[in-house]
């Protein structure tokens, strides 16, 4: 029987040797740093995640630990176009390989596509989930399509007054013709 794992205290070597799997759903606001990023009223947004570990064999026959992480969460942010609240759909789908030390990670990081993490007997998966979600938050959050049209701006009377007179496309056309004729 495989051991029972805690997402906050994972023994990575054991977790991947047993091809361990963990899934969870928890309040976004339980993540301290994510809660700071959330704007406006949050209707109990949930972070859904699943982690699947596996063990592969390295070039020297040594066991190599992998973790595949998938996360989905909604983050309420103020849209920078219409200033209404927008639900940002954040998704993470990433593979991590564990190495022995920070220095190995630094050397290998540029040579591989996967992300590298340092092996630990007490790995905090929730912290990784939070780190990954924080990186997915757009720097300029915006609706894909804003719910309100931006009519308000063009209907604003001061906008028309700026030019001092109303736009007369035909009058302008006539003027152009006159210019050409002269
Ligand atoms: Zn918007």
CSV table of N, CA and C and ligand atoms in Angstrom, one decimal:
chain,number,residue,atom,x,y,z
A,1,UNK,N,0.8,-1.2,0.0
A,1,UNK,CA,0.0,0.0,0.0
A,1,UNK,C,0.9,1.3,0.0
A,2,UNK,N,0.5,2.2,-0.8
A,2,UNK,CA,1.3,3.4,-0.8
A,2,UNK,C,1.0,4.3,0.4
A,3,UNK,N,2.0,5.0,0.9
A,3,UNK,CA,1.7,5.8,2.1
A,3,UNK,C,0.7,7.0,1.8
A,4,UNK,N,0.2,7.6,2.8
A,4,UNK,CA,-0.7,8.7,2.7
A,4,UNK,C,0.2,10.0,2.7
A,5,UNK,N,0.0,10.8,1.7
A,5,UNK,CA,0.8,12.0,1.5
A,5,UNK,C,0.1,13.2,1.9
A,6,UNK,N,0.9,14.2,2.4
A,6,UNK,CA,0.4,15.5,2.7
A,6,UNK,C,1.0,16.5,1.7
A,7,UNK,N,0.1,17.3,1.1
A,7,UNK,CA,0.6,18.2,0.1
A,7,UNK,C,1.6,19.2,0.6
A,8,UNK,N,1.5,19.5,1.9
A,8,UNK,CA,2.4,20.5,2.5
A,8,UNK,C,3.8,19.8,2.9
A,9,UNK,N,3.8,18.5,3.1
A,9,UNK,CA,5.0,17.9,3.6
A,9,UNK,C,5.3,16.6,2.7
A,10,UNK,N,5.7,16.8,1.5
A,10,UNK,CA,5.9,15.7,0.6
A,10,UNK,C,7.3,15.2,0.6
A,11,UNK,N,7.5,13.9,0.8
A,11,UNK,CA,8.8,13.3,0.6
A,11,UNK,C,8.8,12.9,-0.9
A,12,UNK,N,9.5,13.7,-1.6
A,12,UNK,CA,9.5,13.6,-3.1
A,12,UNK,C,10.0,12.2,-3.6
A,13,UNK,N,11.1,11.7,-3.0
A,13,UNK,CA,11.6,10.5,-3.5
A,13,UNK,C,10.6,9.3,-3.3
A,14,UNK,N,10.0,9.3,-2.1
A,14,UNK,CA,9.0,8.3,-1.9
A,14,UNK,C,7.7,8.5,-2.7
A,15,UNK,N,7.3,9.7,-2.8
A,15,UNK,CA,6.1,10.1,-3.6
A,15,UNK,C,6.2,9.6,-5.1
A,16,UNK,N,7.4,9.8,-5.6
A,16,UNK,CA,7.6,9.5,-7.0
A,16,UNK,C,7.9,8.0,-7.2
A,17,UNK,N,8.5,7.4,-6.2
A,17,UNK,CA,8.8,5.9,-6.3
A,17,UNK,C,7.4,5.2,-6.3
A,18,UNK,N,6.5,5.7,-5.6
A,18,UNK,CA,5.1,5.1,-5.5
A,18,UNK,C,4.2,5.6,-6.6
A,19,UNK,N,4.7,6.4,-7.5
A,19,UNK,CA,3.9,7.1,-8.6
A,19,UNK,C,2.7,7.7,-7.9
A,20,UNK,N,3.0,8.5,-6.9
A,20,UNK,CA,1.9,9.1,-6.0
A,20,UNK,C,1.1,10.1,-6.8
A,21,UNK,N,-0.1,10.3,-6.3
A,21,UNK,CA,-1.0,11.2,-7.0
A,21,UNK,C,-1.8,12.0,-5.9
A,22,UNK,N,-1.9,13.3,-6.0
A,22,UNK,CA,-2.7,14.1,-5.1
A,22,UNK,C,-3.5,15.0,-5.8
A,23,UNK,N,-4.8,15.2,-5.4
A,23,UNK,CA,-5.6,16.2,-6.0
A,23,UNK,C,-6.2,17.0,-4.9
A,24,UNK,N,-6.6,18.2,-5.2
A,24,UNK,CA,-7.2,19.1,-4.1
A,24,UNK,C,-8.0,20.2,-4.7
A,25,UNK,N,-8.8,20.8,-3.9
A,25,UNK,CA,-9.5,22.1,-4.2
A,25,UNK,C,-9.6,22.9,-2.9
A,26,UNK,N,-9.1,24.1,-3.0
A,26,UNK,CA,-9.2,24.9,-1.8
A,26,UNK,C,-9.4,26.4,-2.1
A,27,UNK,N,-9.9,27.1,-1.1
A,27,UNK,CA,-10.1,28.5,-1.3
A,27,UNK,C,-8.9,29.2,-1.8
A,28,UNK,N,-9.1,30.1,-2.7
A,28,UNK,CA,-8.0,31.0,-3.2
A,28,UNK,C,-7.5,31.8,-2.1
A,29,UNK,N,-8.4,32.2,-1.2
A,29,UNK,CA,-8.0,33.1,-0.1
A,29,UNK,C,-7.2,32.4,1.0
A,30,UNK,N,-7.1,31.1,0.9
A,30,UNK,CA,-6.2,30.4,1.8
A,30,UNK,C,-4.8,30.5,1.5
A,31,UNK,N,-4.5,30.9,0.2
A,31,UNK,CA,-3.2,31.2,-0.2
A,31,UNK,C,-2.9,32.7,0.0
A,32,UNK,N,-2.0,32.9,1.0
A,32,UNK,CA,-1.8,34.3,1.5
A,32,UNK,C,-1.4,35.3,0.3
A,33,UNK,N,-0.4,34.8,-0.5
A,33,UNK,CA,0.0,35.7,-1.6
A,33,UNK,C,-1.0,35.9,-2.7
A,34,UNK,N,-1.7,34.9,-3.0
A,34,UNK,CA,-2.8,35.0,-4.0
A,34,UNK,C,-3.9,35.9,-3.5
A,35,UNK,N,-4.2,35.8,-2.2
A,35,UNK,CA,-5.3,36.6,-1.6
A,35,UNK,C,-5.0,38.1,-1.8
A,36,UNK,N,-3.7,38.4,-1.7
A,36,UNK,CA,-3.3,39.8,-1.8
A,36,UNK,C,-3.5,40.3,-3.2
A,37,UNK,N,-3.5,39.4,-4.2
A,37,UNK,CA,-3.6,39.8,-5.6
A,37,UNK,C,-5.1,39.9,-6.0
A,38,UNK,N,-6.0,39.2,-5.2
A,38,UNK,CA,-7.4,39.2,-5.6
A,38,UNK,C,-8.0,40.6,-5.4
A,39,UNK,N,-8.8,41.1,-6.3
A,39,UNK,CA,-9.5,42.4,-6.2
A,39,UNK,C,-11.0,42.2,-6.2
A,40,UNK,N,-11.7,43.1,-5.4
A,40,UNK,CA,-13.1,43.0,-5.4
A,40,UNK,C,-13.7,41.9,-4.7
A,41,UNK,N,-15.0,41.7,-4.7
A,41,UNK,CA,-15.6,40.6,-4.0
A,41,UNK,C,-15.3,39.3,-4.6
A,42,UNK,N,-14.9,38.4,-3.8
A,42,UNK,CA,-14.5,37.1,-4.2
A,42,UNK,C,-15.6,36.1,-3.8
A,43,UNK,N,-16.2,35.5,-4.8
A,43,UNK,CA,-17.3,34.5,-4.4
A,43,UNK,C,-16.6,33.2,-4.3
A,44,UNK,N,-15.9,33.0,-3.2
A,44,UNK,CA,-15.3,31.7,-2.9
A,44,UNK,C,-14.6,31.1,-4.1
A,45,UNK,N,-13.7,31.7,-4.7
A,45,UNK,CA,-13.0,31.1,-5.8
A,45,UNK,C,-12.2,30.0,-5.3
A,46,UNK,N,-12.1,28.9,-6.1
A,46,UNK,CA,-11.4,27.7,-5.7
A,46,UNK,C,-10.2,27.5,-6.6
A,47,UNK,N,-9.2,27.0,-6.0
A,47,UNK,CA,-8.0,26.5,-6.7
A,47,UNK,C,-8.1,25.0,-6.8
A,48,UNK,N,-8.2,24.5,-8.1
A,48,UNK,CA,-8.3,23.1,-8.3
A,48,UNK,C,-6.9,22.6,-8.8
A,49,UNK,N,-6.4,21.6,-8.2
A,49,UNK,CA,-5.1,21.1,-8.6
A,49,UNK,C,-5.0,19.6,-8.6
A,50,UNK,N,-4.1,19.1,-9.4
A,50,UNK,CA,-3.7,17.7,-9.3
A,50,UNK,C,-2.2,17.5,-9.6
A,51,UNK,N,-1.6,16.7,-8.9
A,51,UNK,CA,-0.2,16.4,-9.1
A,51,UNK,C,0.0,14.9,-9.2
A,52,UNK,N,0.8,14.6,-10.2
A,52,UNK,CA,1.1,13.2,-10.5
A,52,UNK,C,2.6,13.0,-10.5
A,53,UNK,N,3.1,12.1,-9.7
A,53,UNK,CA,4.6,11.9,-9.7
A,53,UNK,C,4.9,10.7,-10.4
A,54,UNK,N,6.2,10.6,-10.9
A,54,UNK,CA,6.6,9.4,-11.5
A,54,UNK,C,8.1,9.3,-11.3
A,55,UNK,N,8.6,8.1,-11.5
A,55,UNK,CA,10.1,7.9,-11.4
A,55,UNK,C,10.6,7.3,-12.7
A,56,UNK,N,11.6,8.0,-13.2
A,56,UNK,CA,12.3,7.5,-14.4
A,56,UNK,C,13.7,7.1,-14.1
A,57,UNK,N,14.4,6.6,-15.1
A,57,UNK,CA,15.8,6.2,-14.9
A,57,UNK,C,16.7,7.1,-15.6
A,58,UNK,N,17.7,7.7,-14.9
A,58,UNK,CA,18.6,8.6,-15.5
A,58,UNK,C,19.7,7.9,-16.3
A,59,UNK,N,20.6,8.7,-16.9
A,59,UNK,CA,21.6,8.1,-17.7
A,59,UNK,C,22.5,7.1,-17.0
A,60,UNK,N,22.8,7.4,-15.7
A,60,UNK,CA,23.6,6.5,-15.0
A,60,UNK,C,22.8,5.4,-14.2
A,61,UNK,N,21.6,5.2,-14.6
A,61,UNK,CA,20.8,4.2,-14.0
A,61,UNK,C,20.1,4.7,-12.7
A,62,UNK,N,20.4,5.9,-12.3
A,62,UNK,CA,19.8,6.4,-11.1
A,62,UNK,C,18.3,6.8,-11.2
A,63,UNK,N,17.6,6.7,-10.1
A,63,UNK,CA,16.2,7.1,-10.2
A,63,UNK,C,16.0,8.6,-10.3
A,64,UNK,N,15.2,9.1,-11.2
A,64,UNK,CA,14.9,10.5,-11.4
A,64,UNK,C,13.4,10.8,-11.1
A,65,UNK,N,13.2,11.7,-10.2
A,65,UNK,CA,11.8,12.0,-9.8
A,65,UNK,C,11.2,13.2,-10.7
A,66,UNK,N,10.0,12.9,-11.1
A,66,UNK,CA,9.3,13.9,-11.9
A,66,UNK,C,7.9,14.2,-11.3
A,67,UNK,N,7.5,15.4,-11.5
A,67,UNK,CA,6.2,15.8,-11.0
A,67,UNK,C,5.4,16.5,-12.1
A,68,UNK,N,4.2,16.1,-12.4
A,68,UNK,CA,3.4,16.8,-13.4
A,68,UNK,C,2.3,17.5,-12.6
A,69,UNK,N,2.3,18.8,-12.8
A,69,UNK,CA,1.3,19.6,-12.0
A,69,UNK,C,0.3,20.3,-12.9
A,70,UNK,N,-1.0,20.2,-12.6
A,70,UNK,CA,-2.0,20.9,-13.3
A,70,UNK,C,-2.9,21.7,-12.3
A,71,UNK,N,-3.1,22.9,-12.6
A,71,UNK,CA,-3.8,23.8,-11.7
A,71,UNK,C,-4.8,24.7,-12.5
A,72,UNK,N,-5.9,24.9,-11.9
A,72,UNK,CA,-6.9,25.8,-12.5
A,72,UNK,C,-7.5,26.7,-11.4
A,73,UNK,N,-7.5,28.0,-11.7
A,73,UNK,CA,-8.1,28.9,-10.7
A,73,UNK,C,-8.6,30.1,-11.3
A,74,UNK,N,-9.6,30.8,-10.7
A,74,UNK,CA,-10.1,32.0,-11.2
A,74,UNK,C,-9.7,33.1,-10.2
A,75,UNK,N,-9.1,34.1,-10.8
A,75,UNK,CA,-8.6,35.2,-10.0
A,75,UNK,C,-9.3,36.5,-10.4
A,76,UNK,N,-10.1,37.1,-9.4
A,76,UNK,CA,-10.8,38.4,-9.8
A,76,UNK,C,-9.8,39.5,-9.8
A,77,UNK,N,-9.8,40.2,-10.9
A,77,UNK,CA,-8.9,41.4,-11.1
A,77,UNK,C,-9.7,42.5,-11.8
A,78,UNK,N,-9.4,43.8,-11.5
A,78,UNK,CA,-10.0,44.9,-12.2
A,78,UNK,C,-9.5,45.0,-13.6
A,79,UNK,N,-10.4,45.0,-14.6
A,79,UNK,CA,-10.0,45.0,-16.0
A,79,UNK,C,-9.5,46.4,-16.3
A,80,UNK,N,-8.3,46.5,-16.9
A,80,UNK,CA,-7.7,47.8,-17.2
A,80,UNK,C,-8.3,48.5,-18.4
A,81,UNK,N,-9.3,47.9,-19.0
A,81,UNK,CA,-9.9,48.6,-20.1
A,81,UNK,C,-11.2,49.2,-19.7
A,82,UNK,N,-12.1,48.4,-19.0
A,82,UNK,CA,-13.4,49.0,-18.6
A,82,UNK,C,-13.5,49.2,-17.1
A,83,UNK,N,-12.5,48.8,-16.3
A,83,UNK,CA,-12.5,49.0,-14.9
A,83,UNK,C,-13.5,48.3,-14.1
A,84,UNK,N,-14.2,47.3,-14.8
A,84,UNK,CA,-15.1,46.4,-14.1
A,84,UNK,C,-14.2,45.2,-13.7
A,85,UNK,N,-14.9,44.4,-12.8
A,85,UNK,CA,-14.2,43.2,-12.3
A,85,UNK,C,-14.1,42.1,-13.4
A,86,UNK,N,-13.0,41.5,-13.6
A,86,UNK,CA,-12.9,40.4,-14.6
A,86,UNK,C,-12.4,39.2,-13.9
A,87,UNK,N,-12.9,38.0,-14.2
A,87,UNK,CA,-12.4,36.8,-13.6
A,87,UNK,C,-11.3,36.2,-14.6
A,88,UNK,N,-10.1,36.3,-14.1
A,88,UNK,CA,-8.9,35.8,-14.9
A,88,UNK,C,-8.9,34.3,-14.7
A,89,UNK,N,-8.9,33.6,-15.8
A,89,UNK,CA,-8.8,32.1,-15.7
A,89,UNK,C,-7.3,31.8,-15.8
A,90,UNK,N,-6.8,31.3,-14.7
A,90,UNK,CA,-5.4,30.9,-14.6
A,90,UNK,C,-5.2,29.4,-14.7
A,91,UNK,N,-4.3,29.0,-15.6
A,91,UNK,CA,-4.1,27.6,-15.8
A,91,UNK,C,-2.6,27.2,-15.8
A,92,UNK,N,-2.2,26.2,-15.1
A,92,UNK,CA,-0.9,25.7,-15.1
A,92,UNK,C,-0.9,24.3,-15.5
A,93,UNK,N,0.1,23.9,-16.4
A,93,UNK,CA,0.2,22.5,-16.8
A,93,UNK,C,1.7,22.4,-17.1
A,94,UNK,N,2.4,21.8,-16.1
A,94,UNK,CA,3.9,21.9,-16.2
A,94,UNK,C,4.5,20.6,-15.6
A,95,UNK,N,5.6,20.3,-16.2
A,95,UNK,CA,6.4,19.1,-15.7
A,95,UNK,C,7.6,19.6,-15.0
A,96,UNK,N,7.9,19.0,-13.8
A,96,UNK,CA,9.1,19.4,-13.1
A,96,UNK,C,10.0,18.1,-12.9
A,97,UNK,N,11.3,18.4,-12.9
A,97,UNK,CA,12.2,17.3,-12.6
A,97,UNK,C,13.0,17.7,-11.4
A,98,UNK,N,13.2,16.7,-10.5
A,98,UNK,CA,13.9,17.0,-9.3
A,98,UNK,C,15.4,16.6,-9.4
A,99,UNK,N,16.2,17.5,-8.9
A,99,UNK,CA,17.7,17.3,-8.9
A,99,UNK,C,18.2,17.4,-7.5
A,100,UNK,N,19.5,16.9,-7.3
A,100,UNK,CA,20.0,16.8,-6.0
A,100,UNK,C,20.2,18.1,-5.3
A,101,UNK,N,20.6,19.1,-6.0
A,101,UNK,CA,21.0,20.4,-5.3
A,101,UNK,C,20.7,21.6,-6.2
A,102,UNK,N,20.7,22.7,-5.5
A,102,UNK,CA,20.5,24.0,-6.2
A,102,UNK,C,21.6,24.3,-7.3
A,103,UNK,N,22.8,23.8,-7.0
A,103,UNK,CA,23.9,24.1,-8.0
A,103,UNK,C,23.7,23.3,-9.3
A,104,UNK,N,23.2,22.0,-9.1
A,104,UNK,CA,22.9,21.2,-10.3
A,104,UNK,C,21.8,21.8,-11.1
A,105,UNK,N,20.8,22.3,-10.4
A,105,UNK,CA,19.7,23.0,-11.0
A,105,UNK,C,20.1,24.1,-11.9
A,106,UNK,N,21.0,24.9,-11.3
A,106,UNK,CA,21.5,26.1,-12.0
A,106,UNK,C,22.3,25.7,-13.3
A,107,UNK,N,23.1,24.7,-13.2
A,107,UNK,CA,23.9,24.2,-14.4
A,107,UNK,C,22.9,23.6,-15.5
A,108,UNK,N,22.0,22.8,-15.0
A,108,UNK,CA,21.1,22.1,-16.0
A,108,UNK,C,20.0,22.9,-16.5
A,109,UNK,N,19.6,24.0,-15.8
A,109,UNK,CA,18.4,24.7,-16.1
A,109,UNK,C,18.4,25.2,-17.6
A,110,UNK,N,19.5,25.6,-18.1
A,110,UNK,CA,19.5,26.2,-19.5
A,110,UNK,C,19.5,25.1,-20.5
A,111,UNK,N,19.8,23.8,-20.1
A,111,UNK,CA,19.9,22.8,-21.1
A,111,UNK,C,18.6,22.0,-21.3
A,112,UNK,N,17.6,22.2,-20.5
A,112,UNK,CA,16.4,21.4,-20.6
A,112,UNK,C,15.1,22.2,-20.6
A,113,UNK,N,14.1,21.6,-21.1
A,113,UNK,CA,12.8,22.3,-21.3
A,113,UNK,C,12.0,22.3,-20.0
A,114,UNK,N,12.1,21.2,-19.2
A,114,UNK,CA,11.3,21.1,-18.0
A,114,UNK,C,11.9,22.1,-16.9
A,115,UNK,N,11.1,22.3,-16.0
A,115,UNK,CA,11.5,23.1,-14.8
A,115,UNK,C,12.2,22.2,-13.8
A,116,UNK,N,13.2,22.8,-13.2
A,116,UNK,CA,13.9,22.0,-12.2
A,116,UNK,C,13.6,22.4,-10.8
A,117,UNK,N,13.5,21.4,-9.9
A,117,UNK,CA,13.3,21.7,-8.5
A,117,UNK,C,14.3,20.9,-7.7
A,118,UNK,N,14.6,21.3,-6.5
A,118,UNK,CA,15.6,20.5,-5.7
A,118,UNK,C,14.8,19.5,-4.8
A,119,UNK,N,15.3,18.3,-4.8
A,119,UNK,CA,14.8,17.2,-4.0
A,119,UNK,C,14.6,17.6,-2.6
A,120,UNK,N,13.5,17.1,-2.0
A,120,UNK,CA,13.3,17.4,-0.6
A,120,UNK,C,12.5,16.3,0.1
A,121,UNK,N,12.7,16.1,1.3
A,121,UNK,CA,11.9,15.2,2.1
A,121,UNK,C,10.7,15.9,2.7
A,122,UNK,N,10.7,17.2,2.6
A,122,UNK,CA,9.6,18.0,3.1
A,122,UNK,C,9.2,19.1,2.2
A,123,UNK,N,8.7,18.6,1.0
A,123,UNK,CA,8.4,19.6,-0.1
A,123,UNK,C,7.0,20.1,0.1
A,124,UNK,N,6.8,21.4,0.0
A,124,UNK,CA,5.5,22.0,0.1
A,124,UNK,C,4.9,22.2,-1.3
A,125,UNK,N,4.0,21.3,-1.7
A,125,UNK,CA,3.4,21.4,-3.0
A,125,UNK,C,2.5,22.6,-3.1
A,126,UNK,N,1.8,23.0,-2.0
A,126,UNK,CA,0.9,24.1,-2.1
A,126,UNK,C,1.7,25.4,-2.4
A,127,UNK,N,2.9,25.5,-1.9
A,127,UNK,CA,3.7,26.7,-2.2
A,127,UNK,C,4.1,26.7,-3.7
A,128,UNK,N,4.4,25.6,-4.2
A,128,UNK,CA,4.7,25.5,-5.7
A,128,UNK,C,3.5,25.9,-6.5
A,129,UNK,N,2.3,25.4,-6.1
A,129,UNK,CA,1.0,25.8,-6.8
A,129,UNK,C,0.8,27.3,-6.7
A,130,UNK,N,1.1,27.9,-5.5
A,130,UNK,CA,0.9,29.3,-5.4
A,130,UNK,C,1.9,30.1,-6.3
A,131,UNK,N,3.2,29.6,-6.2
A,131,UNK,CA,4.2,30.3,-7.1
A,131,UNK,C,3.8,30.3,-8.5
A,132,UNK,N,3.3,29.1,-9.0
A,132,UNK,CA,3.0,29.0,-10.4
A,132,UNK,C,1.8,29.8,-10.8
A,133,UNK,N,0.8,29.9,-9.9
A,133,UNK,CA,-0.4,30.7,-10.2
A,133,UNK,C,0.0,32.2,-10.2
A,134,UNK,N,0.9,32.6,-9.3
A,134,UNK,CA,1.3,34.0,-9.3
A,134,UNK,C,1.9,34.5,-10.6
A,135,UNK,N,2.7,33.5,-11.2
A,135,UNK,CA,3.3,33.8,-12.5
A,135,UNK,C,2.3,33.9,-13.6
A,136,UNK,N,1.2,33.3,-13.4
A,136,UNK,CA,0.2,33.3,-14.5
A,136,UNK,C,-0.7,34.5,-14.5
A,137,UNK,N,-0.7,35.3,-13.5
A,137,UNK,CA,-1.5,36.5,-13.4
A,137,UNK,C,-1.0,37.5,-14.4
A,138,UNK,N,-1.9,38.0,-15.3
A,138,UNK,CA,-1.4,38.9,-16.4
A,138,UNK,C,-1.0,40.2,-15.7
A,139,UNK,N,0.0,40.9,-16.2
A,139,UNK,CA,0.5,42.1,-15.6
A,139,UNK,C,-0.6,43.2,-15.9
A,140,UNK,N,-1.3,43.1,-17.1
A,140,UNK,CA,-2.3,44.1,-17.4
A,140,UNK,C,-3.6,43.2,-17.6
A,141,UNK,N,-4.3,43.0,-16.5
A,141,UNK,CA,-5.5,42.2,-16.6
A,141,UNK,C,-6.6,42.9,-17.4
A,142,UNK,N,-7.3,42.1,-18.3
A,142,UNK,CA,-8.3,42.6,-19.1
A,142,UNK,C,-9.3,41.5,-19.5
A,143,UNK,N,-10.6,41.9,-19.6
A,143,UNK,CA,-11.6,41.0,-20.2
A,143,UNK,C,-11.2,40.6,-21.6
A,144,UNK,N,-11.5,39.4,-22.0
A,144,UNK,CA,-11.3,39.1,-23.4
A,144,UNK,C,-12.2,40.0,-24.3
A,145,UNK,N,-13.4,40.2,-23.8
A,145,UNK,CA,-14.3,41.1,-24.4
A,145,UNK,C,-15.0,41.8,-23.3
A,146,UNK,N,-14.9,43.1,-23.1
A,146,UNK,CA,-15.5,43.8,-22.0
A,146,UNK,C,-17.0,43.7,-22.1
A,147,UNK,N,-17.7,43.5,-20.9
A,147,UNK,CA,-19.2,43.3,-20.9
A,147,UNK,C,-19.9,44.6,-21.4
A,148,UNK,N,-19.4,45.7,-20.9
A,148,UNK,CA,-20.0,47.0,-21.4
A,148,UNK,C,-19.3,47.5,-22.6
A,149,UNK,N,-20.1,48.0,-23.6
A,149,UNK,CA,-19.4,48.6,-24.7
A,149,UNK,C,-18.9,50.0,-24.2
A,150,UNK,N,-18.0,50.6,-24.9
A,150,UNK,CA,-17.3,51.8,-24.5
A,150,UNK,C,-18.1,53.0,-25.0
A,151,UNK,N,-19.4,52.9,-25.3
A,151,UNK,CA,-20.2,53.9,-25.8
A,151,UNK,C,-20.1,55.2,-24.9
A,152,UNK,N,-20.1,55.0,-23.6
A,152,UNK,CA,-20.1,56.1,-22.6
A,152,UNK,C,-19.1,57.1,-23.0
A,153,UNK,N,-18.0,56.7,-23.5
A,153,UNK,CA,-16.9,57.7,-23.8
A,153,UNK,C,-17.3,58.6,-25.0
A,154,UNK,N,-17.9,57.9,-26.1
A,154,UNK,CA,-18.2,58.7,-27.3
A,154,UNK,C,-19.4,59.6,-27.1
A,155,UNK,N,-20.3,59.1,-26.1
A,155,UNK,CA,-21.5,59.9,-25.9
A,155,UNK,C,-21.2,61.1,-25.0
A,156,UNK,N,-20.1,61.1,-24.4
A,156,UNK,CA,-19.8,62.2,-23.5
A,156,UNK,C,-19.7,63.5,-24.3
A,157,UNK,N,-20.5,64.5,-23.9
A,157,UNK,CA,-20.7,65.7,-24.7
A,157,UNK,C,-19.4,66.5,-24.8
A,158,UNK,N,-18.5,66.5,-23.8
A,158,UNK,CA,-17.3,67.2,-23.8
A,158,UNK,C,-16.4,66.8,-24.9
A,159,UNK,N,-16.6,65.5,-25.3
A,159,UNK,CA,-15.7,64.9,-26.4
A,159,UNK,C,-16.0,65.7,-27.7
A,160,UNK,N,-17.3,65.9,-28.0
A,160,UNK,CA,-17.6,66.6,-29.2
A,160,UNK,C,-17.2,68.1,-29.2
A,161,UNK,N,-17.3,68.6,-28.0
A,161,UNK,CA,-17.0,70.1,-27.8
A,161,UNK,C,-15.6,70.4,-28.0
A,162,UNK,N,-14.7,69.4,-27.9
A,162,UNK,CA,-13.3,69.7,-28.0
A,162,UNK,C,-12.9,70.3,-29.3
A,163,UNK,N,-13.6,69.9,-30.4
A,163,UNK,CA,-13.2,70.5,-31.7
A,163,UNK,C,-13.9,71.8,-31.9
A,164,UNK,N,-14.8,72.2,-31.1
A,164,UNK,CA,-15.5,73.5,-31.2
A,164,UNK,C,-16.6,73.4,-32.2
A,165,UNK,N,-16.6,72.5,-33.1
A,165,UNK,CA,-17.7,72.4,-34.1
A,165,UNK,C,-17.9,70.9,-34.4
A,166,UNK,N,-19.1,70.7,-34.9
A,166,UNK,CA,-19.4,69.3,-35.2
A,166,UNK,C,-18.7,68.9,-36.5
A,167,UNK,N,-18.5,67.6,-36.6
A,167,UNK,CA,-17.9,67.1,-37.8
A,167,UNK,C,-18.8,67.1,-39.0
A,168,UNK,N,-18.4,67.7,-40.1
A,168,UNK,CA,-19.3,67.7,-41.3
A,168,UNK,C,-18.5,67.0,-42.4
A,169,UNK,N,-18.6,65.7,-42.6
A,169,UNK,CA,-17.8,65.0,-43.6
A,169,UNK,C,-18.0,65.6,-45.0
A,170,UNK,N,-19.2,66.0,-45.3
A,170,UNK,CA,-19.5,66.4,-46.7
A,170,UNK,C,-18.9,67.8,-46.9
A,171,UNK,N,-18.9,68.6,-45.9
A,171,UNK,CA,-18.3,69.9,-46.0
A,171,UNK,C,-16.8,69.8,-46.2
A,172,UNK,N,-16.2,68.8,-45.5
A,172,UNK,CA,-14.8,68.6,-45.7
A,172,UNK,C,-14.4,68.2,-47.1
A,173,UNK,N,-15.3,67.3,-47.6
A,173,UNK,CA,-15.1,66.7,-48.9
A,173,UNK,C,-15.2,67.8,-50.0
A,174,UNK,N,-16.2,68.7,-49.7
A,174,UNK,CA,-16.3,69.8,-50.7
A,174,UNK,C,-15.1,70.7,-50.7
A,175,UNK,N,-14.5,70.9,-49.5
A,175,UNK,CA,-13.4,71.7,-49.3
A,175,UNK,C,-12.2,71.1,-50.1
A,176,UNK,N,-12.1,69.8,-50.0
A,176,UNK,CA,-11.0,69.1,-50.7
A,176,UNK,C,-11.1,69.3,-52.2
A,177,UNK,N,-12.4,69.2,-52.6
A,177,UNK,CA,-12.6,69.3,-54.1
A,177,UNK,C,-12.2,70.7,-54.5
A,178,UNK,N,-12.6,71.8,-53.7
A,178,UNK,CA,-12.2,73.1,-54.0
A,178,UNK,C,-10.7,73.3,-54.1
A,179,UNK,N,-10.0,72.7,-53.2
A,179,UNK,CA,-8.5,72.8,-53.2
A,179,UNK,C,-7.9,72.2,-54.5
A,180,UNK,N,-8.5,71.1,-54.9
A,180,UNK,CA,-8.0,70.5,-56.1
A,180,UNK,C,-8.2,71.3,-57.3
A,181,UNK,N,-9.4,72.0,-57.3
A,181,UNK,CA,-9.8,72.7,-58.5
A,181,UNK,C,-9.0,74.0,-58.6
A,182,UNK,N,-8.5,74.5,-57.5
A,182,UNK,CA,-7.8,75.8,-57.6
A,182,UNK,C,-6.3,75.6,-58.0
B,1,LIG,ZN1,-13.1,44.9,-19.3
